[in-house]
Structure formats: structure tokens, C-alpha cells
Tab-separated table of C-alpha atoms and ligand atoms in Angstrom:
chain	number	residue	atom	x	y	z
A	23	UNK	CA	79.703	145.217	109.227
A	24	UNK	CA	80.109	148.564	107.554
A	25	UNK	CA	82.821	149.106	104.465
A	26	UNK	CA	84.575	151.504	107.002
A	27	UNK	CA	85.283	148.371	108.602
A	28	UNK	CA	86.023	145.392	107.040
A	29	UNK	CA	87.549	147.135	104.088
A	30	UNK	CA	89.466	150.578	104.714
A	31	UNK	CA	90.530	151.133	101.895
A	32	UNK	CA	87.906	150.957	99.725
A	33	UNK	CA	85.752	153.458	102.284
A	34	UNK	CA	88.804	155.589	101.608
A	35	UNK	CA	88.420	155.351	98.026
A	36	UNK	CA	84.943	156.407	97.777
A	37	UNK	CA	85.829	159.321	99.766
A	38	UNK	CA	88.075	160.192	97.292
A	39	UNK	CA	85.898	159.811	94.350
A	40	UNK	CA	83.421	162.067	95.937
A	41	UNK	CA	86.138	164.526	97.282
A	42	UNK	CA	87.799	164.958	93.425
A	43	UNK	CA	84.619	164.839	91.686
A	44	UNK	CA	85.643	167.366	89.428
A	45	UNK	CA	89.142	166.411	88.408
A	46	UNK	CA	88.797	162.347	89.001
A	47	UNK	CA	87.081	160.613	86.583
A	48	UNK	CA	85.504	157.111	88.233
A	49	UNK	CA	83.864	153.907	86.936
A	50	UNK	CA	82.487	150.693	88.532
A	51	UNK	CA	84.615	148.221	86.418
A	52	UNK	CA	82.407	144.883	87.861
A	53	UNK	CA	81.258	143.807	91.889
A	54	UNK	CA	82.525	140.902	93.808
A	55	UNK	CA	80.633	139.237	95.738
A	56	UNK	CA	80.390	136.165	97.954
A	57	UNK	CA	76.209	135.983	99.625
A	58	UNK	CA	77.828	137.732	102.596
A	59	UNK	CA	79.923	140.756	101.131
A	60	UNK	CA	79.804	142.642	97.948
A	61	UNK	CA	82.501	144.985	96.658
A	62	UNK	CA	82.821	147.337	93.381
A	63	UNK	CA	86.196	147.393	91.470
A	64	UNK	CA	86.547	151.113	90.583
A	65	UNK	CA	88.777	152.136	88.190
A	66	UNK	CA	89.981	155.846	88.111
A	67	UNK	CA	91.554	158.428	85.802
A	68	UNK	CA	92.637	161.452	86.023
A	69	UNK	CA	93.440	163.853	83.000
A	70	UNK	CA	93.619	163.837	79.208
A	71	UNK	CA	90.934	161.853	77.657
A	72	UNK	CA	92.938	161.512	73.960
A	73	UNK	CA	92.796	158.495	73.175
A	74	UNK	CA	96.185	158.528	72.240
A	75	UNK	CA	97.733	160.472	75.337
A	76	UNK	CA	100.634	159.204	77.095
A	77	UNK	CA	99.505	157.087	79.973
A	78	UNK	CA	100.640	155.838	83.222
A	79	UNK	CA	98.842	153.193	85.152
A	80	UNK	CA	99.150	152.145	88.804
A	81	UNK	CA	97.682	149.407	90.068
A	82	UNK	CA	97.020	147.664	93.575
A	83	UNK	CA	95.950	145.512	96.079
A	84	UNK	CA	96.003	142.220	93.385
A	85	UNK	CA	96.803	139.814	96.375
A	86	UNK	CA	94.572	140.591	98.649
A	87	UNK	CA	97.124	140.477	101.587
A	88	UNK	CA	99.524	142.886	100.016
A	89	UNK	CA	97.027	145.734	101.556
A	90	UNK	CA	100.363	147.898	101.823
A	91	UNK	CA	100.571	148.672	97.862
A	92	UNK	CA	97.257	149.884	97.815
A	93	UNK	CA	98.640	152.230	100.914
A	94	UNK	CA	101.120	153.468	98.604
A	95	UNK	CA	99.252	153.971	95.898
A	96	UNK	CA	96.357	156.257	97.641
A	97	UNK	CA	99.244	157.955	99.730
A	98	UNK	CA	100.797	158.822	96.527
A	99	UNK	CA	97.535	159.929	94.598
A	100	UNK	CA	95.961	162.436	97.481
A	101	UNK	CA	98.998	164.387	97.620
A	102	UNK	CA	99.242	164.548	93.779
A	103	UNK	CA	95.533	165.401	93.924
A	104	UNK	CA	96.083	168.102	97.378
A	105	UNK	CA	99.382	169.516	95.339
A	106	UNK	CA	97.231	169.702	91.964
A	107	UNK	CA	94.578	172.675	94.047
A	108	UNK	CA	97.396	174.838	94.387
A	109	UNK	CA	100.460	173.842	92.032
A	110	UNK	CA	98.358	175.257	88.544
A	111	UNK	CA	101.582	173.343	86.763
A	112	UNK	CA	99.454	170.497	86.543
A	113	UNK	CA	96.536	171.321	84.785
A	114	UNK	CA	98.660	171.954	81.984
A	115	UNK	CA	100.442	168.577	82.601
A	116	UNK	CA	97.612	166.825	82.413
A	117	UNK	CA	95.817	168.701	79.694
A	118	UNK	CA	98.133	166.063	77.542
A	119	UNK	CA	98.567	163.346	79.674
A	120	UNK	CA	96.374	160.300	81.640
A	121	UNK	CA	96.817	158.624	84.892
A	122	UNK	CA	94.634	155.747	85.351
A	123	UNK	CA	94.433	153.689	88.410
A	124	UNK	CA	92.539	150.742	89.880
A	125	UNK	CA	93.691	151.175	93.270
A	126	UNK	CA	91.960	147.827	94.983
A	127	UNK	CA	91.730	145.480	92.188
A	128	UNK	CA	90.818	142.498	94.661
A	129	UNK	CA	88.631	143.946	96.791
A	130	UNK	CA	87.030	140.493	98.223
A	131	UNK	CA	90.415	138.982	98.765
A	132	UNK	CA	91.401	142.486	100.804
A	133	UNK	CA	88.488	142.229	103.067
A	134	UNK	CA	88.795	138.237	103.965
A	135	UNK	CA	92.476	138.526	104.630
A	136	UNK	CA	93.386	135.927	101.397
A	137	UNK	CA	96.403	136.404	98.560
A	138	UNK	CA	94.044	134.864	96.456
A	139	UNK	CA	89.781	136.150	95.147
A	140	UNK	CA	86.819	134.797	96.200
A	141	UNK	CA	87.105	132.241	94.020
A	142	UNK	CA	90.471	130.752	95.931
A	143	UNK	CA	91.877	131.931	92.769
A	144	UNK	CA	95.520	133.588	92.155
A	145	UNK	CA	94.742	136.321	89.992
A	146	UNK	CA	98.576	136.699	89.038
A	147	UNK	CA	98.198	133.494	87.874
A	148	UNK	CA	94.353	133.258	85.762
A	149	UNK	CA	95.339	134.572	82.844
A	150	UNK	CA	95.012	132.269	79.730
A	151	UNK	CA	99.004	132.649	79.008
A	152	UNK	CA	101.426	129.394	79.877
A	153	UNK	CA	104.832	130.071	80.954
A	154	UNK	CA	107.925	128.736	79.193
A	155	UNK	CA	110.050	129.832	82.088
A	156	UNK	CA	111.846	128.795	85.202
A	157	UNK	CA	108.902	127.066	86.769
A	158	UNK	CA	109.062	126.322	90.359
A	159	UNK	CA	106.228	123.605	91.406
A	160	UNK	CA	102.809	125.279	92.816
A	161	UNK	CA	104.771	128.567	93.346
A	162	UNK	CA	104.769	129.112	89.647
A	163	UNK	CA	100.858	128.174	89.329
A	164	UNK	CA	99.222	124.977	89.347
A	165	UNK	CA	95.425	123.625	88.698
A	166	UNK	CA	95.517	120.651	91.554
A	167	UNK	CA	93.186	122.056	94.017
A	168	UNK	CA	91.794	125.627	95.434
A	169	UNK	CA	92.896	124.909	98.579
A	170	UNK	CA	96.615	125.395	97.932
A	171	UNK	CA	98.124	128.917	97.064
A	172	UNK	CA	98.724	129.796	93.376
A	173	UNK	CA	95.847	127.763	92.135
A	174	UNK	CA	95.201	128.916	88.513
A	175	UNK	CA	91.343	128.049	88.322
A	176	UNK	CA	90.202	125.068	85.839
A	177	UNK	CA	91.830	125.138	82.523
A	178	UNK	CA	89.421	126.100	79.882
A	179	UNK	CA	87.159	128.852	82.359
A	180	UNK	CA	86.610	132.446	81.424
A	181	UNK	CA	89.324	134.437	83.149
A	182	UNK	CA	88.164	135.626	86.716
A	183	UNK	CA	85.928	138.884	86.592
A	184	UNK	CA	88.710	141.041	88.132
A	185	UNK	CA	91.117	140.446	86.004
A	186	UNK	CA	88.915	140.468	82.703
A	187	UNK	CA	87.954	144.067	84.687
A	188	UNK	CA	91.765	145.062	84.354
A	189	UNK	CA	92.293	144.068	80.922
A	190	UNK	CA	89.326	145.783	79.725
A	191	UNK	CA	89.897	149.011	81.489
A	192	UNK	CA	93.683	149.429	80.227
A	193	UNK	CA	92.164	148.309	76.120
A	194	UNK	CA	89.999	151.262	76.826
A	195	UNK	CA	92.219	153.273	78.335
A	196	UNK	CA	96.013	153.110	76.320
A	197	UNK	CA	95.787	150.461	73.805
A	198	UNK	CA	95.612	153.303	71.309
A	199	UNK	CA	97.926	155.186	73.649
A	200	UNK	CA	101.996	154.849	72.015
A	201	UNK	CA	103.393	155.405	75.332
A	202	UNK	CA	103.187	153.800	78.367
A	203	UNK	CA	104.327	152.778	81.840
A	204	UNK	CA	101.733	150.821	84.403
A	205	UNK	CA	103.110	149.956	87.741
A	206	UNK	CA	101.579	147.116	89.805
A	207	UNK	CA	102.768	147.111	93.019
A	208	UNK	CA	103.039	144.157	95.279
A	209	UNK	CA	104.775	143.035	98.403
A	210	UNK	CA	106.515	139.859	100.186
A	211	UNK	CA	109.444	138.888	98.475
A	212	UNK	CA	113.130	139.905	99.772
A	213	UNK	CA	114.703	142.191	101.962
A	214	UNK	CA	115.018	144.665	99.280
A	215	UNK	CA	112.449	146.954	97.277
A	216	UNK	CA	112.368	145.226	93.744
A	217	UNK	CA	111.265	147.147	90.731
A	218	UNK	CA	110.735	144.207	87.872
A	219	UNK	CA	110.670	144.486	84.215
A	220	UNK	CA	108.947	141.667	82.111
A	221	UNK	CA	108.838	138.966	81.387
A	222	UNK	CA	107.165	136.525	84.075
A	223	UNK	CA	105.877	133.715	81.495
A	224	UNK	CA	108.878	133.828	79.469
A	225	UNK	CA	112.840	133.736	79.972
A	226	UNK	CA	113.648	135.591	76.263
A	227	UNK	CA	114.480	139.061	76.652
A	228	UNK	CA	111.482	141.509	77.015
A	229	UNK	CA	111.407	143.180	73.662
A	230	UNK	CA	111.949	146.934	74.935
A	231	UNK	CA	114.718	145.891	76.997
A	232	UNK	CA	117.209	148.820	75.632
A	233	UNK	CA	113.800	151.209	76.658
A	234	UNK	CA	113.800	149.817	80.194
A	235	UNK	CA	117.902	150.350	80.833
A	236	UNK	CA	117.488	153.844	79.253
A	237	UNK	CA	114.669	154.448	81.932
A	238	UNK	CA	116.736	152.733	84.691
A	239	UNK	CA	119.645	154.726	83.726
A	240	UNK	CA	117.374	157.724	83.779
A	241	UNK	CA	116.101	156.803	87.222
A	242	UNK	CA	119.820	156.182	88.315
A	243	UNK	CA	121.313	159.555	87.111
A	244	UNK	CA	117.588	161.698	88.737
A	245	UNK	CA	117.848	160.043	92.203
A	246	UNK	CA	121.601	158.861	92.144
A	247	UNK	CA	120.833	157.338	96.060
A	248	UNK	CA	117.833	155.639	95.215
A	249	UNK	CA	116.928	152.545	96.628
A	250	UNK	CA	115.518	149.929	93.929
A	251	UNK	CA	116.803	146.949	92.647
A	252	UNK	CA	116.019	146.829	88.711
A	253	UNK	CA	115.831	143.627	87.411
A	254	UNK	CA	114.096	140.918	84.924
A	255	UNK	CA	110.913	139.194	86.627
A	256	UNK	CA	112.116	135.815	85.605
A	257	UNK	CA	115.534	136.418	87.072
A	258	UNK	CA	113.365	135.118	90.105
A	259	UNK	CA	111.255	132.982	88.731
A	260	UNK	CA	108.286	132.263	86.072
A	261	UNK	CA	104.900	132.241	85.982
A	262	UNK	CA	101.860	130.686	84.559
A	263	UNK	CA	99.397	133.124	83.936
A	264	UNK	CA	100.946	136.373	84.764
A	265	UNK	CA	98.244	138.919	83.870
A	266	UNK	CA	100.756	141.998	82.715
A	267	UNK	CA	102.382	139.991	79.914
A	268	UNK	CA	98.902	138.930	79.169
A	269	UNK	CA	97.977	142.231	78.575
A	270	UNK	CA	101.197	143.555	77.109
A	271	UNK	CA	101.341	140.599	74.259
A	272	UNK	CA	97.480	141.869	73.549
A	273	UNK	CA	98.750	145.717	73.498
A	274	UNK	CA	101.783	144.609	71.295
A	275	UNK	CA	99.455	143.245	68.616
A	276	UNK	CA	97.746	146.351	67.993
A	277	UNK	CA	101.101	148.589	68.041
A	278	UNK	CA	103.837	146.778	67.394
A	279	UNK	CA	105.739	149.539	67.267
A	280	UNK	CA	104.919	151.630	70.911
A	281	UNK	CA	106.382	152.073	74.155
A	282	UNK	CA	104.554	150.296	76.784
A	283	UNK	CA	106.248	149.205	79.912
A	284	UNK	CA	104.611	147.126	82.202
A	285	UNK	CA	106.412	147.344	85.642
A	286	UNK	CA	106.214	145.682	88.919
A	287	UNK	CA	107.087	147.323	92.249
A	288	UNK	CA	107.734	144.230	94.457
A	289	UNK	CA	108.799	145.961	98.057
A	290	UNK	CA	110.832	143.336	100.486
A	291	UNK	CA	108.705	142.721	103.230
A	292	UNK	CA	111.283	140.344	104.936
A	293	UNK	CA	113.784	143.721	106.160
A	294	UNK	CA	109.926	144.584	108.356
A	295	UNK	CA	109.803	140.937	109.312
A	296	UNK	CA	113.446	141.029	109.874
A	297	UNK	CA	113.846	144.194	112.058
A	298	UNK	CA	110.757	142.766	114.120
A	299	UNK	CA	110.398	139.041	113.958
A	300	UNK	CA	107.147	138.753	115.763
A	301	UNK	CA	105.345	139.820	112.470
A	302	UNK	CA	106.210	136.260	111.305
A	303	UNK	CA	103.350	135.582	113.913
A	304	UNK	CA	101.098	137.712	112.361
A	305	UNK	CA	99.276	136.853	108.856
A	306	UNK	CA	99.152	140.211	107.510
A	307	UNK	CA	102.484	141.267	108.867
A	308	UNK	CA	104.322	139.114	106.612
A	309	UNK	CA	103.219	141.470	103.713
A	310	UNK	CA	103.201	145.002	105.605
A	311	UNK	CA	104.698	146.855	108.275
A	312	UNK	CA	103.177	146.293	111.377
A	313	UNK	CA	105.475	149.190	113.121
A	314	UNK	CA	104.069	152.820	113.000
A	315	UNK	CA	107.233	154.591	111.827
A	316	UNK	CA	108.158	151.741	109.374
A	317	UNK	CA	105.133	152.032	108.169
A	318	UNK	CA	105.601	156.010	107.618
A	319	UNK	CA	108.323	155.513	106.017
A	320	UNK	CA	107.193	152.842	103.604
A	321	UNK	CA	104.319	155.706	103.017
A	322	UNK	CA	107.004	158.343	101.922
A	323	UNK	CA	109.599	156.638	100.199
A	324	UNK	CA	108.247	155.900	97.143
A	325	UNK	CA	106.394	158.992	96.430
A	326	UNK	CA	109.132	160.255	94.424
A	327	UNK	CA	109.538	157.060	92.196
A	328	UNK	CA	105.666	157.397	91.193
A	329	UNK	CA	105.791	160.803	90.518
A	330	UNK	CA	109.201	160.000	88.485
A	331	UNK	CA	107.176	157.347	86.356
A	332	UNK	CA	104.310	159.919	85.379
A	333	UNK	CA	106.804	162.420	84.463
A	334	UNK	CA	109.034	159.745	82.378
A	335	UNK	CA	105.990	158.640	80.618
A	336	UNK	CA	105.122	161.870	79.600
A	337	UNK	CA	108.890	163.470	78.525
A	338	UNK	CA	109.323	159.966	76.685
A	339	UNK	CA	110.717	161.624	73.742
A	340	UNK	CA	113.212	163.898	75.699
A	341	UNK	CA	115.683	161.470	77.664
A	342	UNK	CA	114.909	158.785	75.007
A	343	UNK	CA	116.830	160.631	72.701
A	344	UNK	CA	119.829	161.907	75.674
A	345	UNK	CA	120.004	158.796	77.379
A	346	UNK	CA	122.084	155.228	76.097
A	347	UNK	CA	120.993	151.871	77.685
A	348	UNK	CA	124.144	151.244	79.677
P	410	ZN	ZN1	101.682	140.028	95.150
């Protein structure tokens, strides 16, 4: 079966790469593969190549289910691509700035129709941090078996090659960057579209907590109507493993004193579910809108939240300074 098929998404990734040569820069960050079908992990960027350019990351397609954020995501990035051949504003943009993107980051678990790798393995759960959180049992990670969700892997293994593939790209690509915001965007929990701040593993407050309320203030006083919930992760619940605080408590130790925000765009798949309950029938519709216009409208509303993020990243200093965290 060709990629075309079985995996979409990737096919429409490659099409990009080669479309955007010039402008997008791409790298094969590692292959999955399982005897039967073998997938690259590309990782993209787009932009400044200081390394110490703002940055903003989005990321994707994690659970391999949640094929809907990777929707998003490319949605998002070929009109910002399209608008960048005529709108000239942006080559100045990002003559100083970065956007970096893995936009499939399980490919395997994508293309067999599985939350979890090849491996049976939760990558939101593999990373080598333990959670002193609200734990909730197997949801929050466990290492009983790889035939239940959430399995961590075997304590003591190597972290799984995709996310060891994540981690390395962002090191490369903003750890000497001093501001940052990387959205991962998921789906499946609530009715309404979530956008979490850390932590996952822990219930202490996330050290740039007064940065994230400025930005959600920011966000509130731009789009005034929008429609996101901000909130702490571990309102919800805690993980083991959780691979953004991984990577943030890694980023932290090598500037202590930088803005990087790790954030989490969790969209509430049960109002799709809800509005038509036969989806509960279907695997994949539990995590994405079966329904052509919902799905067009899940394609268009959060356009204006990425593009918010890039610009907020990069004008840092500017509503920093205007804005309190109230
Ligand atoms: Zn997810």
C-alpha cells in the first residue's frame, strides 16, 4: 500500500517539503519501522537560523489517533507558507525569528490506527521523569503490560526513538534560544478546547506562571471572544513521563533565566461526539470530527491562535512589559 494511502498526512508532508524547498528547511529526525511499514519523522523549520532567535514550535500527531492536530497544524502552516509568496511582511519577520515543527511525530502509530508507537508504547508517557502529582491508576502511566493503554515501556530502557527524535531536535533548535513557546496539540478530552500550561508530572506551580497569565491576558484582551479554556495540566490530572516537562526541566538547566513555554492545545472531542453520537461507534471518531463542516470548522478556528503564538513569541519584550498577570 502506497504512503498516499495508509498515511495521508505524511504524503502531504512530503509534498510540502518539496513544494517550499526554498523557504522550508527539512530533516529526517529517525524512521519507524515495524517489517511491514517504514516511516521518517521529519522535522521542519522555517526562518532565522540564529541560534539564539526567538522560536516557536508546533508539534503533532503524538497519539497516533489524534490525526486531527496534525490537520491543524498543516492547515495552519500552508496558508502561512501561501500568505508568505505574496505578504513580503514576512520575510522580514522571519529574518529574526524560527518556526520549527514536527508535524507527525508518530508516524507508525498514525498509520495503524493506535494512541500509542509501534512499540505499544505511550509516548506522553516514556520519558525518564516520575510524576509527583495527582496520579490516576493506568491513566496516569503504568509499566504492567503493553497491552493496556498508557504503558510506559520497561523501567530502565532508552527512551523510545521518537521521542529521543523530539528532544534532540528542540536542543538543536532553541535550547540556546531565550524565548520560547512550543505548542503540542492533542485531542479527546472534554467538550471544550483546552489550552494547558505545565506542569503534568508535578502539582507545584510552573515556574513562569506570572509569564503564562500575562500571555493569557494578552490572548484575552487580542481576541476578547475567543474560545479556550487556559488552565494548569495537573488541574486534570498527572502524569508519569510527560515528555514537555522532560524537555523543559532539560532547557531550564541551561538558562535558568529564559522564557520558554511549553503549551498544550487539548481540543474537546466529546462536543463532535456529542452533537453526533454515532462517532462513539467509530475508533477514530472519538478523537476527530467525522462531520464535513465540523470538521471545516475545526480547520479554521484555530488559525488565528497559532498565528497569535508566533507573533507573541516574537514581540515577547513588548506586551511583557504593558501587560500585568491578572
Ligand atoms: Zn493526545
Amino acid at each position: 500500500m502506497k504512503t498516499k494511502e495508509i498515511l495521508p498526512e505524511l504524503f502531504e508532508v512530503e509534498r510540502l517539503i518539496h513544494e517550499y524547498q526554498g523557504i522550508l528547511h527539512s530533516e529526517k529526525l529517525g524512521e519507524v519501522s515495524n517489517g511491514k511499514f517504514s516511516f521518517p519523522i521529519y522535522g521542519l523549520s522555517l526562518g532565522s537560523t540564529d541560534p539564539k532567535a526567538p522560536v516557536f514550535g508546533l508539534f503533532g500527531g503524538v497519539h497516533g489517533l489524534e490525526r486531527i492536530g496534525t490537520h491543524v497544524l498543516l492547515s495552519f502552516l500552508k496558508t502561512l507558507l501561501f500568505r508568505m509568496e505574496w505578504e513580503k511582511d514576512w520575510e522580514a519577520f522571519f529574518s529574526k525569528c524560527r518556526l520549527i515543527t514536527i508535524p507527525i511525530i508518530n508516524p507508525m502509530g498514525m498509520a495503524l490506527m493506535k494512541r500509542s508507537n509501534g512499540n505499544n508504547i505511550d509516548l506522553m508517557r516514556n520519558s525518564p521523569l516520575e510524576s509527583s502529582g495527582k496520579l490516576i491508576p493506568l491513566l496516569s502511566g503504568h509499566r504492567l503490560s503493553s497491552l493496556l493503554p498508557w504503558y510506559r515501556g520497561k523501567a530502565g530502557d532508552a527512551p523510545e526513538k521518537e521521542i529521543q527524535a523530539v528532544y534532540d531536535f528542540c536542543q538543536k533548535n532553541f535550547f540556546q534560544s531565550q524565548k520560547i513557546i512550543t505548542l503540542d496539540i492533542h485531542s479527546g478530552f472534554g467538550f471544550k478546547d483546552r489550552l494547558w500550561y505545565p506542569w503534568s508530572s508535578y502539582t507545584t506551580p510552573f515556574p513562569l506562571e506570572p509569564q503564562v497569565l500575562k500571555l493569557k491576558n494578552l490572548l484575552d484582551k487580542t481576541y476578547p471572544y475567543h474560545i479556550y479554556q487556559v488552565e494548569h495540566q495537573s488541574i486534570n490530572y498527572s502524569n508519569h513521563g510527560d515528555l514537555w516537562d522532560w524537555i523543559y526541566m532539560d532547557y531550564l538547566k541551561s538558562s535558568p533565566e529564559a522564557h520558554y513555554l511549553p503549551l498544550t492545545l487539548e481540543l474537546g472531542s466529546w462536543m463532535w461526539v456529542k452533537k453526533n453520537l454515532w462517532q462513539v461507534f467509530s475508533w477514530e471518531g472519538m478523537f476527530n470530527p467525522v462531520k464535513r463542516h465540523r470538521y471545516a470548522r475545526t480547520m479554521r478556528r484555530h488559525n488565528h491562535l497559532l498565528e497569535f503564538l508566533l507573533k507573541a513569541t516574537y514581540y515577547h519584550d513588548s506586551w511583557s512589559r504593558i501587560l500585568t498577570n491578572d
